Short mmCIF file of C-alpha atoms (C1' of nucleotides) in Angstrom, two decimals:
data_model
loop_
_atom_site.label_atom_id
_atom_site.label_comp_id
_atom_site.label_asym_id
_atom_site.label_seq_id
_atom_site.Cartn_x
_atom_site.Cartn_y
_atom_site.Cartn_z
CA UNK A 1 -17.86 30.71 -9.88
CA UNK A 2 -15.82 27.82 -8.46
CA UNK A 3 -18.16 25.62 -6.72
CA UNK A 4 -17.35 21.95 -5.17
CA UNK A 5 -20.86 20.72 -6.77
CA UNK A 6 -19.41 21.10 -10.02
CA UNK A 7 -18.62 17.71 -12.22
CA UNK A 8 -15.29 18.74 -11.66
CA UNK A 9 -15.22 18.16 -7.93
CA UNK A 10 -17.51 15.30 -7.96
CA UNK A 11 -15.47 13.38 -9.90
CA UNK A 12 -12.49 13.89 -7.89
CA UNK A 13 -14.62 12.68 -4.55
CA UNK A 14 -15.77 9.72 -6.04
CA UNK A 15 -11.93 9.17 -7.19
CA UNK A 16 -11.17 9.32 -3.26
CA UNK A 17 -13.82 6.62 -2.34
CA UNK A 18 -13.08 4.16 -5.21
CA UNK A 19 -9.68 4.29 -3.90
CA UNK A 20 -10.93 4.50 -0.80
CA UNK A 21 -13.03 1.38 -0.95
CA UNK A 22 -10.54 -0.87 -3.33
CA UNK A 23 -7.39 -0.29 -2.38
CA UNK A 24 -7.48 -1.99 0.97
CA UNK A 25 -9.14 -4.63 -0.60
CA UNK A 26 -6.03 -5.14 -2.55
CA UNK A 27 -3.61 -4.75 -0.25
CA UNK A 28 -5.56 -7.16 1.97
CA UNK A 29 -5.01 -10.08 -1.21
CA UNK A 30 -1.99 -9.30 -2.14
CA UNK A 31 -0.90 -9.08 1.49
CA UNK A 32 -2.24 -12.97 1.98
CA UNK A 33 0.44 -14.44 -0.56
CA UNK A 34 3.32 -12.26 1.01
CA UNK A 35 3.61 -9.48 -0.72
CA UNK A 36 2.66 -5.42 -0.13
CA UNK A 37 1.35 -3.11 -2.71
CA UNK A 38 4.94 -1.33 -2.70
CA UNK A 39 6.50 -4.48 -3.10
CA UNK A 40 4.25 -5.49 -6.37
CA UNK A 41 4.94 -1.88 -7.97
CA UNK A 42 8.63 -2.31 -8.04
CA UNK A 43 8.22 -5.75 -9.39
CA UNK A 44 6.13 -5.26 -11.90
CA UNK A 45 8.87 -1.94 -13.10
CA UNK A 46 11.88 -4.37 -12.68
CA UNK A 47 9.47 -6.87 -15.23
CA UNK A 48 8.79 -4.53 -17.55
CA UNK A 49 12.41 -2.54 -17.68
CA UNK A 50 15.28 -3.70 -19.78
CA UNK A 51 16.38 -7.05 -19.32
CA UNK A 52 14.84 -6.93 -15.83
CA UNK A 53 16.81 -4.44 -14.26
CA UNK A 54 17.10 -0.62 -13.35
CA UNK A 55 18.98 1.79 -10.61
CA UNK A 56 16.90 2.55 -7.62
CA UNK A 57 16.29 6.42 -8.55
CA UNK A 58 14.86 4.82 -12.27
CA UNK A 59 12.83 2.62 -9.97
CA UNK A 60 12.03 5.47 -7.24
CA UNK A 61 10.83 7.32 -10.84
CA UNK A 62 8.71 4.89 -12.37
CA UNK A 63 6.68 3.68 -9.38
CA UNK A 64 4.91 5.36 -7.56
CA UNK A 65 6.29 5.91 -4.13
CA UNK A 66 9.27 8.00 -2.95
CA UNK A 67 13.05 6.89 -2.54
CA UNK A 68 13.63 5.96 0.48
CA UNK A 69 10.55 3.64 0.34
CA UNK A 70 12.15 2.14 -2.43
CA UNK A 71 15.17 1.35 -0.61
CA UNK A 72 13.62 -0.42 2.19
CA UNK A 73 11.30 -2.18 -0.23
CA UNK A 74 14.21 -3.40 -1.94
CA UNK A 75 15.86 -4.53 0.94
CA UNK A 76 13.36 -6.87 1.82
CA UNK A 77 12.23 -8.06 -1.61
CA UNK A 78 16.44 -8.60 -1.29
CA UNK A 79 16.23 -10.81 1.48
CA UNK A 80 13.29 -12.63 0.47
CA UNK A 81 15.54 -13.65 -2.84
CA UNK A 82 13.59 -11.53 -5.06
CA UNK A 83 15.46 -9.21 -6.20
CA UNK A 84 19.49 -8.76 -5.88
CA UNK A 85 21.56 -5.58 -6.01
CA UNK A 86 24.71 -5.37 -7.76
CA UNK A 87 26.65 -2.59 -8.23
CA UNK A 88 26.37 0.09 -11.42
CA UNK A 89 29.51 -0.68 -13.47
CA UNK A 90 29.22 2.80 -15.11
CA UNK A 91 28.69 4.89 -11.97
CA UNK A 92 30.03 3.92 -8.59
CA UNK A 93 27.34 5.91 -6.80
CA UNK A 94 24.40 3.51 -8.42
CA UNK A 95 22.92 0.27 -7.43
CA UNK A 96 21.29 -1.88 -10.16
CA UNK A 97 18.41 -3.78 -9.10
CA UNK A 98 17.86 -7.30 -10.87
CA UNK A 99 14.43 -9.37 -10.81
CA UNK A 100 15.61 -13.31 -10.25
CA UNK A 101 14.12 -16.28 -11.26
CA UNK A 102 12.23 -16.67 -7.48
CA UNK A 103 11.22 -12.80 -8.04
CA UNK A 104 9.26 -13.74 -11.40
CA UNK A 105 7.89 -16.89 -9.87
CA UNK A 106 6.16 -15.26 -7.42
CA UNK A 107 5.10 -11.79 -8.87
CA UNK A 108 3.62 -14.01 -11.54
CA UNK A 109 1.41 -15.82 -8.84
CA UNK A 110 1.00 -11.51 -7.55
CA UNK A 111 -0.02 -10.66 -10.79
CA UNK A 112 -3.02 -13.49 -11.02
CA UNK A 113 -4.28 -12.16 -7.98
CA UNK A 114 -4.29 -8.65 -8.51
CA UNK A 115 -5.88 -8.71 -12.10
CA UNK A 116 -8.30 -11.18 -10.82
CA UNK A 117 -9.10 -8.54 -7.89
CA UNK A 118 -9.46 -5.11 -10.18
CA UNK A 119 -11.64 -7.18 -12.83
CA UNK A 120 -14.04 -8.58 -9.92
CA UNK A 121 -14.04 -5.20 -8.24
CA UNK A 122 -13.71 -2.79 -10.73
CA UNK A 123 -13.57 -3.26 -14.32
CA UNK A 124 -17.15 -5.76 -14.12
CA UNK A 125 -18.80 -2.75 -13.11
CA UNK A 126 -17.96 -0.71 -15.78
CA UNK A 127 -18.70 -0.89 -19.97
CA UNK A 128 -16.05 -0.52 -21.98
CA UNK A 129 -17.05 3.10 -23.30
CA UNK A 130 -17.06 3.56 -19.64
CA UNK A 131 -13.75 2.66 -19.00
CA UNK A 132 -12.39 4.54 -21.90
CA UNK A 133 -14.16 7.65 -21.01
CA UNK A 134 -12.34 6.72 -17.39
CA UNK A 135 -9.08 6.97 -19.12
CA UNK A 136 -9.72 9.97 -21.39
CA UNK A 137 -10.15 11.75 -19.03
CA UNK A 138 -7.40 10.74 -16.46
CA UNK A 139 -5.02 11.17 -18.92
CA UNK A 140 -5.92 14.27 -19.45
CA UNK A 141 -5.15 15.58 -16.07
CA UNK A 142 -1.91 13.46 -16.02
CA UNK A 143 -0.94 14.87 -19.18
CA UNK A 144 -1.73 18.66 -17.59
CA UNK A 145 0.96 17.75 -15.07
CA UNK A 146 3.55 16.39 -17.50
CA UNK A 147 3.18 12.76 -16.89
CA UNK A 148 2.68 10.55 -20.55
CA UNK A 149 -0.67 9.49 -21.36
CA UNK A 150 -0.59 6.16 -19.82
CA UNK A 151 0.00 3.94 -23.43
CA UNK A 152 0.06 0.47 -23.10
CA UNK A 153 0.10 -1.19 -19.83
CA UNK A 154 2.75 -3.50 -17.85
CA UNK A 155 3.21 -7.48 -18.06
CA UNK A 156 1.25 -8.75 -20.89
CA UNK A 157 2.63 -6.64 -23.88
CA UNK A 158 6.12 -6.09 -22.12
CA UNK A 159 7.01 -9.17 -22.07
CA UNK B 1 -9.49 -13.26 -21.74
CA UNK B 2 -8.65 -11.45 -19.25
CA UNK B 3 -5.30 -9.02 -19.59
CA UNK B 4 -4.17 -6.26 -17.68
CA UNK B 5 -4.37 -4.68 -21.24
CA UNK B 6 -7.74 -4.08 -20.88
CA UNK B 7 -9.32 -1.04 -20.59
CA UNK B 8 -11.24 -1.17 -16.89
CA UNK B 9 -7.52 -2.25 -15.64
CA UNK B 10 -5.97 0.66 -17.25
CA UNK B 11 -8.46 2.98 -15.89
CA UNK B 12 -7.56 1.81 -12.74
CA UNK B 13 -4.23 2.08 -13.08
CA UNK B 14 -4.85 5.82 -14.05
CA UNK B 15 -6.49 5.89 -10.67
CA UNK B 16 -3.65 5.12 -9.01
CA UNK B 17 -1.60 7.38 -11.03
CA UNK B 18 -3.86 10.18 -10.58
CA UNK B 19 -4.51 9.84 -6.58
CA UNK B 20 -0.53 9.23 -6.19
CA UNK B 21 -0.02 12.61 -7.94
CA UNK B 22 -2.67 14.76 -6.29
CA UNK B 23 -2.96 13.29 -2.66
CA UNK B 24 0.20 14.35 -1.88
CA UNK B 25 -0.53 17.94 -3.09
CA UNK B 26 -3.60 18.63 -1.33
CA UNK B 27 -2.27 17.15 2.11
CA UNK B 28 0.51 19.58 2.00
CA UNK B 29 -2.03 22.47 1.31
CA UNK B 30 -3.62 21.59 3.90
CA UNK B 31 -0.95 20.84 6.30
CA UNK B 32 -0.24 24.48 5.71
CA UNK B 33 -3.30 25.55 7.48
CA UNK B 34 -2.85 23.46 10.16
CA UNK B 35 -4.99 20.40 8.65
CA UNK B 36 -4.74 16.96 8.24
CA UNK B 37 -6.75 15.21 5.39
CA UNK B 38 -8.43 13.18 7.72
CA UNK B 39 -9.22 16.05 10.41
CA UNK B 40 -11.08 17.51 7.09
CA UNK B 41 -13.22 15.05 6.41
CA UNK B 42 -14.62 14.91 9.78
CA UNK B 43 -15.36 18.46 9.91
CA UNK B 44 -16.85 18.18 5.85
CA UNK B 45 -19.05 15.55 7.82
CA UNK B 46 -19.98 17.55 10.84
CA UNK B 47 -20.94 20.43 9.10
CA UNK B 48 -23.37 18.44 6.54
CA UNK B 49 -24.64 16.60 9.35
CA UNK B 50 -27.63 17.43 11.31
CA UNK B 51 -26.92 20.33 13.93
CA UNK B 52 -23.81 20.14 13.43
CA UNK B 53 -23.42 17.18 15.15
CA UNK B 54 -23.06 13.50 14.84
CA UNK B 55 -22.10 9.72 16.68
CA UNK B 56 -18.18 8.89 16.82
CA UNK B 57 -19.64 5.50 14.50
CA UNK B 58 -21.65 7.09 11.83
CA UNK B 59 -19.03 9.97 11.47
CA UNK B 60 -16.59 6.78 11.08
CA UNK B 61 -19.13 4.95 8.32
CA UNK B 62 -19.59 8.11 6.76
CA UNK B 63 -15.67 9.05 6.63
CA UNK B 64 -13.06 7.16 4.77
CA UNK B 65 -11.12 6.81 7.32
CA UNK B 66 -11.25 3.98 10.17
CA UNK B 67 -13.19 4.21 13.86
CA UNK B 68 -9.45 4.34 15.68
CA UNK B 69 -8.57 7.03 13.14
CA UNK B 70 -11.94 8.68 13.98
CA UNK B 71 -11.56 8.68 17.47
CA UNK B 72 -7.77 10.26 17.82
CA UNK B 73 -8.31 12.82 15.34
CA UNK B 74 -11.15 14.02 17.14
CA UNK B 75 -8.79 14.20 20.10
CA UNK B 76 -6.92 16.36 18.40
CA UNK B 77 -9.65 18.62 16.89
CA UNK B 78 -10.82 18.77 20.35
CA UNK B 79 -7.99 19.96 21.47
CA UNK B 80 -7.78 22.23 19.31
CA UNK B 81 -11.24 23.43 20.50
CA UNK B 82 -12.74 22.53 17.20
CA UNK B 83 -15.32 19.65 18.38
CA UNK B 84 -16.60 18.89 21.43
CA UNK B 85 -17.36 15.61 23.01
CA UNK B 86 -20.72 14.96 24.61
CA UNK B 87 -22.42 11.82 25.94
CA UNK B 88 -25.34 10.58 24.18
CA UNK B 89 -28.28 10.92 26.39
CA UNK B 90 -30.08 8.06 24.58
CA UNK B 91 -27.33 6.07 24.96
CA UNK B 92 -24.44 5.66 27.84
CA UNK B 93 -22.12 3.92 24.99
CA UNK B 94 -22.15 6.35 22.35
CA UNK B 95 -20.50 9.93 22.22
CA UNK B 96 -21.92 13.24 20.65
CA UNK B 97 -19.35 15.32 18.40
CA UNK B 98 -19.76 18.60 17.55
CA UNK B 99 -18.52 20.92 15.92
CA UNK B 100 -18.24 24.34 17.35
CA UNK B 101 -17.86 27.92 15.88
CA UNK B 102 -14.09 28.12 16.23
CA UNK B 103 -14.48 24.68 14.00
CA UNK B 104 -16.68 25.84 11.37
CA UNK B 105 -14.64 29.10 10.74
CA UNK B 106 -11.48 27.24 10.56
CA UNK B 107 -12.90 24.70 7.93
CA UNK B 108 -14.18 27.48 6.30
CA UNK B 109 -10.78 28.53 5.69
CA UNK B 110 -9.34 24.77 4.51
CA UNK B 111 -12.70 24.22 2.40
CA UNK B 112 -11.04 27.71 0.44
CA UNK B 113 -7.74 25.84 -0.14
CA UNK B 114 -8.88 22.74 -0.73
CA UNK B 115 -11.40 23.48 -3.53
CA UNK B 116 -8.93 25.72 -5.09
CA UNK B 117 -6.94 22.63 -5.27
CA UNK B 118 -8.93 20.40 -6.91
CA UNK B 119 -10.28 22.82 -9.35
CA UNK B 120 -6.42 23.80 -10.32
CA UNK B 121 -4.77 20.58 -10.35
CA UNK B 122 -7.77 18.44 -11.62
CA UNK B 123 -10.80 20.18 -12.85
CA UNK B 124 -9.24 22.83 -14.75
CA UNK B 125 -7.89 19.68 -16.90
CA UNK B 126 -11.22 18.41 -17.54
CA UNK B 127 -13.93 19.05 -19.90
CA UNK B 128 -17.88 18.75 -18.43
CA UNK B 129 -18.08 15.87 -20.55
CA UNK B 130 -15.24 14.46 -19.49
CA UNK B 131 -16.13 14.90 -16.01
CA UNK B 132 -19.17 13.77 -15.91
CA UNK B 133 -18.10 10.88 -17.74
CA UNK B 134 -15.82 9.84 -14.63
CA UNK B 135 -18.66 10.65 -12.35
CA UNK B 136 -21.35 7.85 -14.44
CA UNK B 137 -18.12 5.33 -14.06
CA UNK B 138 -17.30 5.31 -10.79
CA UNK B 139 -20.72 6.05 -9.64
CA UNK B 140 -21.45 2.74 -11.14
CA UNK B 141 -18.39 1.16 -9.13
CA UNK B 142 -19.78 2.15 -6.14
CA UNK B 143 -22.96 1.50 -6.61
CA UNK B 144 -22.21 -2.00 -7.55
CA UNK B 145 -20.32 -2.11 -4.02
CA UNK B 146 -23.27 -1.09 -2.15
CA UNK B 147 -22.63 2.62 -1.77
CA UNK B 148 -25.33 5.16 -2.81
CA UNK B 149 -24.71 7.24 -6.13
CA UNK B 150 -23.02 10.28 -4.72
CA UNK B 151 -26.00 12.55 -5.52
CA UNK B 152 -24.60 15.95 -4.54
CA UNK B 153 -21.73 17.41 -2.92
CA UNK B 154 -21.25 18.74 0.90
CA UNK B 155 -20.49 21.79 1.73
CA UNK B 156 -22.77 24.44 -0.37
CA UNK B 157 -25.65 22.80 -0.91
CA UNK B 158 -26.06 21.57 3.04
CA UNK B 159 -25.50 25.13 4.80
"C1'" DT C 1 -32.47 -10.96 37.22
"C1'" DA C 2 -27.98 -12.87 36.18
"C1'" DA C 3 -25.21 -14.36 32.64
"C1'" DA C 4 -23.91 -14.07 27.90
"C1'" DT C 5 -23.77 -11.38 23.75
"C1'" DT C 6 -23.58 -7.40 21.15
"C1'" DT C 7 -22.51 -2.63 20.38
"C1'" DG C 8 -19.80 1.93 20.79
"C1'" DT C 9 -15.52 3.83 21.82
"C1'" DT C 10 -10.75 4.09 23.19
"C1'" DT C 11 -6.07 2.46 23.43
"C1'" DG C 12 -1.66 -0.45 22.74
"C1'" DC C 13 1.03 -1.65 19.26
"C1'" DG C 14 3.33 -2.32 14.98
"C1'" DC C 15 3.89 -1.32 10.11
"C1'" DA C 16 4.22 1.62 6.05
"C1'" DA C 17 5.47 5.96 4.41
"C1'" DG C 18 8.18 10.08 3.66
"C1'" DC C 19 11.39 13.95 5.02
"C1'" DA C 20 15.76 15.32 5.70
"C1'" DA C 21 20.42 14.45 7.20
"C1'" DA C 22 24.36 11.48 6.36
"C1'" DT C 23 27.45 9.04 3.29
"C1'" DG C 24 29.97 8.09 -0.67
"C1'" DA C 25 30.93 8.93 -5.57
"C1'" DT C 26 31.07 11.85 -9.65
"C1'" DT C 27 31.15 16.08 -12.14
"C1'" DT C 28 32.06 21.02 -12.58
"C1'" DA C 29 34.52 25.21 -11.80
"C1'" DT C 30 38.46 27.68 -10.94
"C1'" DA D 1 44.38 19.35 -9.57
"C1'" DT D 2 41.67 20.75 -5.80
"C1'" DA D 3 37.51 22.60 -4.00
"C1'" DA D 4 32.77 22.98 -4.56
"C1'" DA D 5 28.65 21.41 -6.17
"C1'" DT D 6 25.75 17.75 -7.54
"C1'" DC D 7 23.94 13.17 -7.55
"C1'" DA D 8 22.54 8.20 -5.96
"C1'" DT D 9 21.50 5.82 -2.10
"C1'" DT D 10 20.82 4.73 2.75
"C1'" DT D 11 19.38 5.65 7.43
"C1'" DG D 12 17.25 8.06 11.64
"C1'" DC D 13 13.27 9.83 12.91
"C1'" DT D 14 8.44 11.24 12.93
"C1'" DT D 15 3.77 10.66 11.50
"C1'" DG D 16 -0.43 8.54 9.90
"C1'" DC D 17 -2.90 4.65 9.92
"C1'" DG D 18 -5.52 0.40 11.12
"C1'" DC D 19 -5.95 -4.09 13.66
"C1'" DA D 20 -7.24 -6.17 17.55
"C1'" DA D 21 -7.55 -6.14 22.51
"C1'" DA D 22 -9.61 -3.66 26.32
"C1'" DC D 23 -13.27 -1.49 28.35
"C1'" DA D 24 -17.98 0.06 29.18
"C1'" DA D 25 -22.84 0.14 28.44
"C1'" DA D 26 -26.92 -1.86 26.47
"C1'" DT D 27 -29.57 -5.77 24.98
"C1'" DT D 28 -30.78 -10.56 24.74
"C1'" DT D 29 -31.30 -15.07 26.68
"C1'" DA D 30 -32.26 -18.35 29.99
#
DNA sequence: TAAATTTGTTTGCGCAAGCAAATGATTTAT
DNA sequence: ATAAATCATTTGCTTGCGCAAACAAATTTA
């Protein structure tokens, strides 16, 4: 019988308060040099993607909030200087977005923060079995819902 | 060194994956029954807490949610005629919530839906192992926070 | 006991987020 | 080749949320 005691549940309760507790704690830092959680995700995709660029719905794909967020996002990481859209040569429908010089600057200085914030909050806590065992199973349930297993991660090996 | 290569930061990421994947899923659920996440976890709350009842400030510490948030989504369970709202008669400051029959049978209902949810879209992708494996990590996150382990799970072992 | 401080709750406000309709461009079907 | 369908993006609107100010009651201090 399906019961919420089971590991099962637990684990997915304890998922909501990490996230719970950290993530505001994240936003909050990242928040103090400028720049919103949204706003890093799309910056970090644009650093990782092909010669810094991508079309919104690649970017709307890879991150992790919807399409019309990613529009607005855009439009201010546009005015900021961050970013700059330019037209899809291939397909008149498409907008390419384009990380500038300014937009690596500062999600470099985003990027020291944040990885300084997850270690301190998060990763110190935990051994490295534990961590592992973390993603194990996480990718397991990702995988169950057709998502890749999350390979290798953004801005160190990208690069 | 640290890198964002690192296994605690992937894990992390995974959270993020994970929670931006199944949030979404079990809001709509339990939108469906007329239920906000939020308005869920004050009932969860109500019902494990003595008599049923509890203060507007330790529902709000023992939520996830904020003391604003507490207060207008107990307006609206109120409304609703889910809670009730009575003064404290050890103190004028504080108010009494309560949850009232008409509350407890309609969590009943969203407590059916929601476990079914987690159970389909998460547990079912776990192993025991596995599971408890995430529940020793981020117990170990929170407890390094300050939070107690989560020992054992509302609403069938309370009743 | 009167002021000052602290505590519990509510409320005004603004921001972040997403849905769904609108717009413009491309592809498909006939 | 024209109409219909599809696709990429933007925009209008609603909702959920939390901060911080407002308010009210209790407690502390002088």
């Amino acid at each position: 019988m399906v019961t919420s005691n089971d590991p099962g549940f637990r684990a997915w309760s304890l998922i909501v308060d990490v996230w719970a507790l950290l993530s505001p704690i994240f936003a909050q830092n990242l928040g103090e040099i400028g720049m919103s959680m949204s706003s890093f995700d799309v910056l970090v995709n644009l650093l990782i993607a092909d010669n810094n660029e991508a079309r919104m719905s690649d970017l709307a794909e890879r991150t992790v909030i919807s399409f019309s967020r990613v529009s607005r996002v855009v439009d201010d990481l546009e005015e900021q200087g961050f970013v700059e859209r330019r037209p899809d040569p291939k397909d008149g429908r498409a907008v390419i977005i384009k990380l500038t010089p300014a937009g690596r600057r500062h999600l470099r200085q985003a990027v020291r923060v944040h990885v300084r914030d997850v270690q301190e909050t998060f990763s110190a806590h935990l051994s490295e079995e534990q961590a592992l065992a973390v993603i194990d199973a996480l990718d397991a349930v990702m995988g169950a819902h057709g998502r890749v297993p999350s390979a290798t991660a953004p801005w160190d090996s990208g690069r």
